[in-house]
CSV table of C-alpha atoms in Angstrom, one decimal:
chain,number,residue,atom,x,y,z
A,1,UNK,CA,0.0,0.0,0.0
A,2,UNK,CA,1.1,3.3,-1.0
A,3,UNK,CA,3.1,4.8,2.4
A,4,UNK,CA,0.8,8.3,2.3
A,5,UNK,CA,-2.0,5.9,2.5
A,6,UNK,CA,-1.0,4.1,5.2
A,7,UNK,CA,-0.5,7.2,7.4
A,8,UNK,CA,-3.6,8.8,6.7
A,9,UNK,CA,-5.3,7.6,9.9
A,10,UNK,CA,-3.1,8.8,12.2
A,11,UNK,CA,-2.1,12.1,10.2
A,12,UNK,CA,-5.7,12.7,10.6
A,13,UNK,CA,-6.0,11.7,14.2
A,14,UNK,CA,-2.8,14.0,15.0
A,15,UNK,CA,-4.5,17.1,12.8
A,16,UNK,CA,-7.6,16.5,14.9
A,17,UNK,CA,-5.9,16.7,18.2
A,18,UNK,CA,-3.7,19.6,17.1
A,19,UNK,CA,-7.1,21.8,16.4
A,20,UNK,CA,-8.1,20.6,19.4
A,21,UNK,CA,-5.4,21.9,21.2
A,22,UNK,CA,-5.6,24.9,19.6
A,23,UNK,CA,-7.7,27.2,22.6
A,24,UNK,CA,-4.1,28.3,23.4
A,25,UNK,CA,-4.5,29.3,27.4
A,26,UNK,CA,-0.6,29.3,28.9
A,27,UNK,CA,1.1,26.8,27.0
A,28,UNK,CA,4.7,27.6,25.5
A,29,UNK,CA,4.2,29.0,21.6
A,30,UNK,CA,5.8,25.9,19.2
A,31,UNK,CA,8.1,28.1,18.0
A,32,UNK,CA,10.1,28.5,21.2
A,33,UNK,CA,10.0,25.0,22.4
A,34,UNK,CA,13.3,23.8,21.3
A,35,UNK,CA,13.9,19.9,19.7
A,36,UNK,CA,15.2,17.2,22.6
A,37,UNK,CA,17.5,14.3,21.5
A,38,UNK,CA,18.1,11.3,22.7
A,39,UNK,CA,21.1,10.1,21.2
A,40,UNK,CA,21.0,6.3,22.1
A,41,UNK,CA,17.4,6.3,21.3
A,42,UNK,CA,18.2,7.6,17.8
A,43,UNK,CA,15.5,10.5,17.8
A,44,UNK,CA,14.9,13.7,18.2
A,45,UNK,CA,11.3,14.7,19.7
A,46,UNK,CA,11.0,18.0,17.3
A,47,UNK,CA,8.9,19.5,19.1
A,48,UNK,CA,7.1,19.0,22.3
A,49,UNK,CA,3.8,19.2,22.0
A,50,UNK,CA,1.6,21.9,23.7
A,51,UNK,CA,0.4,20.7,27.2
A,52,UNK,CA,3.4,19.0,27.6
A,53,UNK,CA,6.9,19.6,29.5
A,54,UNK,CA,10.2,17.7,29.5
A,55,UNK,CA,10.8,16.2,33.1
A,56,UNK,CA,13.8,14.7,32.1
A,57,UNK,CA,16.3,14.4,28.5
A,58,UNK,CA,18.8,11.7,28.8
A,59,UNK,CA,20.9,9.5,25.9
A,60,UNK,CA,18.5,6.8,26.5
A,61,UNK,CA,15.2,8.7,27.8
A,62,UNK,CA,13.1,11.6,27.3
A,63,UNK,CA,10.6,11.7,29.7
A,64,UNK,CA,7.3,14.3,29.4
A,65,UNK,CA,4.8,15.3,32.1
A,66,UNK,CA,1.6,17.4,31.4
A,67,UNK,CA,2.0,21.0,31.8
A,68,UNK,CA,-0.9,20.9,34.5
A,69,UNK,CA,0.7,19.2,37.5
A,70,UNK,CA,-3.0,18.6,38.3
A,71,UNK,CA,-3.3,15.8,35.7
A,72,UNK,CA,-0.8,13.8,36.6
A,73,UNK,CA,1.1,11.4,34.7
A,74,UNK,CA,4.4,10.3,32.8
A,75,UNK,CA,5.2,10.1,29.0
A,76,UNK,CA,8.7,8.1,29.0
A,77,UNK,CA,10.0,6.9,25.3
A,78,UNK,CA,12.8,4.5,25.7
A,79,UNK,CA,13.8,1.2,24.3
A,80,UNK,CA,11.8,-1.7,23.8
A,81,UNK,CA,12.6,-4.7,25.9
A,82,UNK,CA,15.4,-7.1,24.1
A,83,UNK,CA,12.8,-9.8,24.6
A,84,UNK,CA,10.4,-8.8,21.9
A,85,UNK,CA,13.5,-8.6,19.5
A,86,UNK,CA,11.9,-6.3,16.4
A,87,UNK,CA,9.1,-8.0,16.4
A,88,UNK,CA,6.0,-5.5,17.6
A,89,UNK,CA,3.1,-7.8,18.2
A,90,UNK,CA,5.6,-9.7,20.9
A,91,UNK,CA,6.3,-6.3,21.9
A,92,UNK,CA,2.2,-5.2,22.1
A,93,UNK,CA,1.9,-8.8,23.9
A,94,UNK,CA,4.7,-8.3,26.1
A,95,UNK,CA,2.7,-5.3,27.6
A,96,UNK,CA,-0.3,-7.5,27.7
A,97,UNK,CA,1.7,-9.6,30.3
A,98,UNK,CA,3.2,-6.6,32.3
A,99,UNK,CA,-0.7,-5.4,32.7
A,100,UNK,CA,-1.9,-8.3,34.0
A,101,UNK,CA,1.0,-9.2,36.5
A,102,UNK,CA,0.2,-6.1,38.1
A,103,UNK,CA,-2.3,-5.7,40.9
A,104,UNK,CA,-5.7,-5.6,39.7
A,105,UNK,CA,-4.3,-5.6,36.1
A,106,UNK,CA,-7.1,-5.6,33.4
A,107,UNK,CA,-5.7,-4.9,29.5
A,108,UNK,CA,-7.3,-3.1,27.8
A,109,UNK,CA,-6.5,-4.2,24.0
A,110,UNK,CA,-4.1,-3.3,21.4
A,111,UNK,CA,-4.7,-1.5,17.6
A,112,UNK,CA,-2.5,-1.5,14.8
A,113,UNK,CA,-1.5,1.9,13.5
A,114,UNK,CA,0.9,3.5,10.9
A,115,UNK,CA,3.4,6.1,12.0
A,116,UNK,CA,5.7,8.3,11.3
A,117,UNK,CA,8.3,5.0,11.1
A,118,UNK,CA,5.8,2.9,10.1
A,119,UNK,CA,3.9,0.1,12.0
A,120,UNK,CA,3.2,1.1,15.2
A,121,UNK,CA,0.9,-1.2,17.9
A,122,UNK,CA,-0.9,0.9,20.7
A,123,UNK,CA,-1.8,-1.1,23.7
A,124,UNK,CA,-4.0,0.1,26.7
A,125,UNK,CA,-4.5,-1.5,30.1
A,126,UNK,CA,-5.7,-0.7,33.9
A,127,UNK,CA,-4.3,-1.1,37.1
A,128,UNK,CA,-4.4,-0.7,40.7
A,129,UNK,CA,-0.9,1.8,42.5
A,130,UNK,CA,-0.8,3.0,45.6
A,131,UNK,CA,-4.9,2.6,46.4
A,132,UNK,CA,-5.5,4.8,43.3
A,133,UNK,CA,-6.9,3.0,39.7
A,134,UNK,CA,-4.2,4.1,37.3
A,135,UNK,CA,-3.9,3.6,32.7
A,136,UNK,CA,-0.4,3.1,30.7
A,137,UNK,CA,-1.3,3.7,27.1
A,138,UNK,CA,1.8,2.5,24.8
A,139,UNK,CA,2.8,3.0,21.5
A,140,UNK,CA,5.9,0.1,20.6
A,141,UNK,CA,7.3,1.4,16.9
A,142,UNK,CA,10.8,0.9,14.8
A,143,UNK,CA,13.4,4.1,15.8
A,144,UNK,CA,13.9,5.8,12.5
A,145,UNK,CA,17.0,3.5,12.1
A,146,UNK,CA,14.7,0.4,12.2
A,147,UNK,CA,17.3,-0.8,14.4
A,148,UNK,CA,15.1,-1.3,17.7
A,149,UNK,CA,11.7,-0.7,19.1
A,150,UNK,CA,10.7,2.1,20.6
A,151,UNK,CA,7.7,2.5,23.8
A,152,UNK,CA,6.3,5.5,23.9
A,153,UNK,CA,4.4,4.7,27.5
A,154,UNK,CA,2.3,7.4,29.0
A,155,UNK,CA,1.0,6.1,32.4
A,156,UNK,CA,-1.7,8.4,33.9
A,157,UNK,CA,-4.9,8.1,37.2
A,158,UNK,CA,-7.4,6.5,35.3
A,159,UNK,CA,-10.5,8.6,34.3
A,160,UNK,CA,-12.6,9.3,31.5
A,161,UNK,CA,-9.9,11.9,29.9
A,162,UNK,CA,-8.6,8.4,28.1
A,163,UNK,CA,-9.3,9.3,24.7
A,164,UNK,CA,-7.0,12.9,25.3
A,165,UNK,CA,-4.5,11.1,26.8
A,166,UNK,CA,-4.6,8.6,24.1
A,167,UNK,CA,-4.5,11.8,21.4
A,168,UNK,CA,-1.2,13.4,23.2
A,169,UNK,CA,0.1,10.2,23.0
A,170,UNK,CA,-0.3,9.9,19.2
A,171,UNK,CA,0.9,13.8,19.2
A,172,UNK,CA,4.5,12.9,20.5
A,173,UNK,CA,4.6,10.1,18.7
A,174,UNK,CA,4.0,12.6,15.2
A,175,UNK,CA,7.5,14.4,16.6
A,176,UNK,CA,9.8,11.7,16.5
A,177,UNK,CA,12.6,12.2,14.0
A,178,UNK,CA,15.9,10.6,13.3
A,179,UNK,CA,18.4,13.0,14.4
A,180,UNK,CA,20.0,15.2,11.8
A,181,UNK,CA,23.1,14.1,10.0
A,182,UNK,CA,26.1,15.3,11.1
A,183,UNK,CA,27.6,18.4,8.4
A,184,UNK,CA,23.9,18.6,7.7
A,185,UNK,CA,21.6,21.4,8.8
């Protein structure tokens, strides 16, 4: 299938959730919110999206919160686990299997998706931390390199705010580039 085809969906998804986001109200302007790298990840996060801040930008880790401490919740993209090799449905099964192991676990179920990279699985499930009912949406993709996986795992207090979450989820994933060549600008 022609690649523009395939990324349709989610290019319309992402245009959808960028118009919704558009009510401005103190978030940082795209044009000053610089790229982040990770260098052992092999991206570059373009831009953060609006809503969002970086917590944290190591060679192996960039990890997000919302801009609203009031919402709660962590966006970390690292590796995928060595386990699931390249292979994505292991990888969308492997979070099947950390859901349920974990107390009151209760998954949620996975969709196919193209990305930015290509394939991408996004997996939801439930459970219980600390007394409170809590979601981990995650998006398991190729790097640009199509070297590795990459999670994109955005754990959150469960409410009914899912489908948002689920959205700025899809947004960072939209950002992800392969870092520039070096001599190139």
């Amino acid at each position: 299938m022609h690649r523009a085809l395939r990324l349709t969906p989610l290019l319309l998804v992402l245009a959808l959730a960028s118009l919704s986001g558009c009510s401005g109200g103190g978030t940082q302007p795209a044009a000053s919110r610089p790229a982040v790298a990770a260098p052992d990840l092999g991206i570059v996060l373009a831009t953060v999206p609006a809503g969002l801040k970086v917590q944290s930008a190591a060679k192996d880790r960039i990890v997000l919160v919302p801009g609203d401490p009031k919402l709660g919740g962590t966006i970390e993209i690292t590796t995928g686990s060595a386990e699931a090799g390249l292979n994505l449905q292991e990888a969308a099964k492997l979070h099947r299997r950390e859901i349920e192991g974990k107390p009151g676990g209760r998954y949620l179920g996975a969709t196919e998706l193209s990305g930015p990279t290509g394939t991408a699985y996004w997996s939801r499930g439930r459970f219980e931390q600390d007394g409170q009912e809590m979601e981990e949406t995650r998006i398991v993709t190729l790097d640009p390199s199509q070297q590795r996986i990459l999670r994109l795992s955005y754990v959150y207090p469960a409410r009914d705010d899912s489908a948002k979450r689920v959205n700025t989820l899809l947004e960072v994933l939209g950002e992800i580039e392969a870092p520039a060549a070096k001599g190139t600008s």
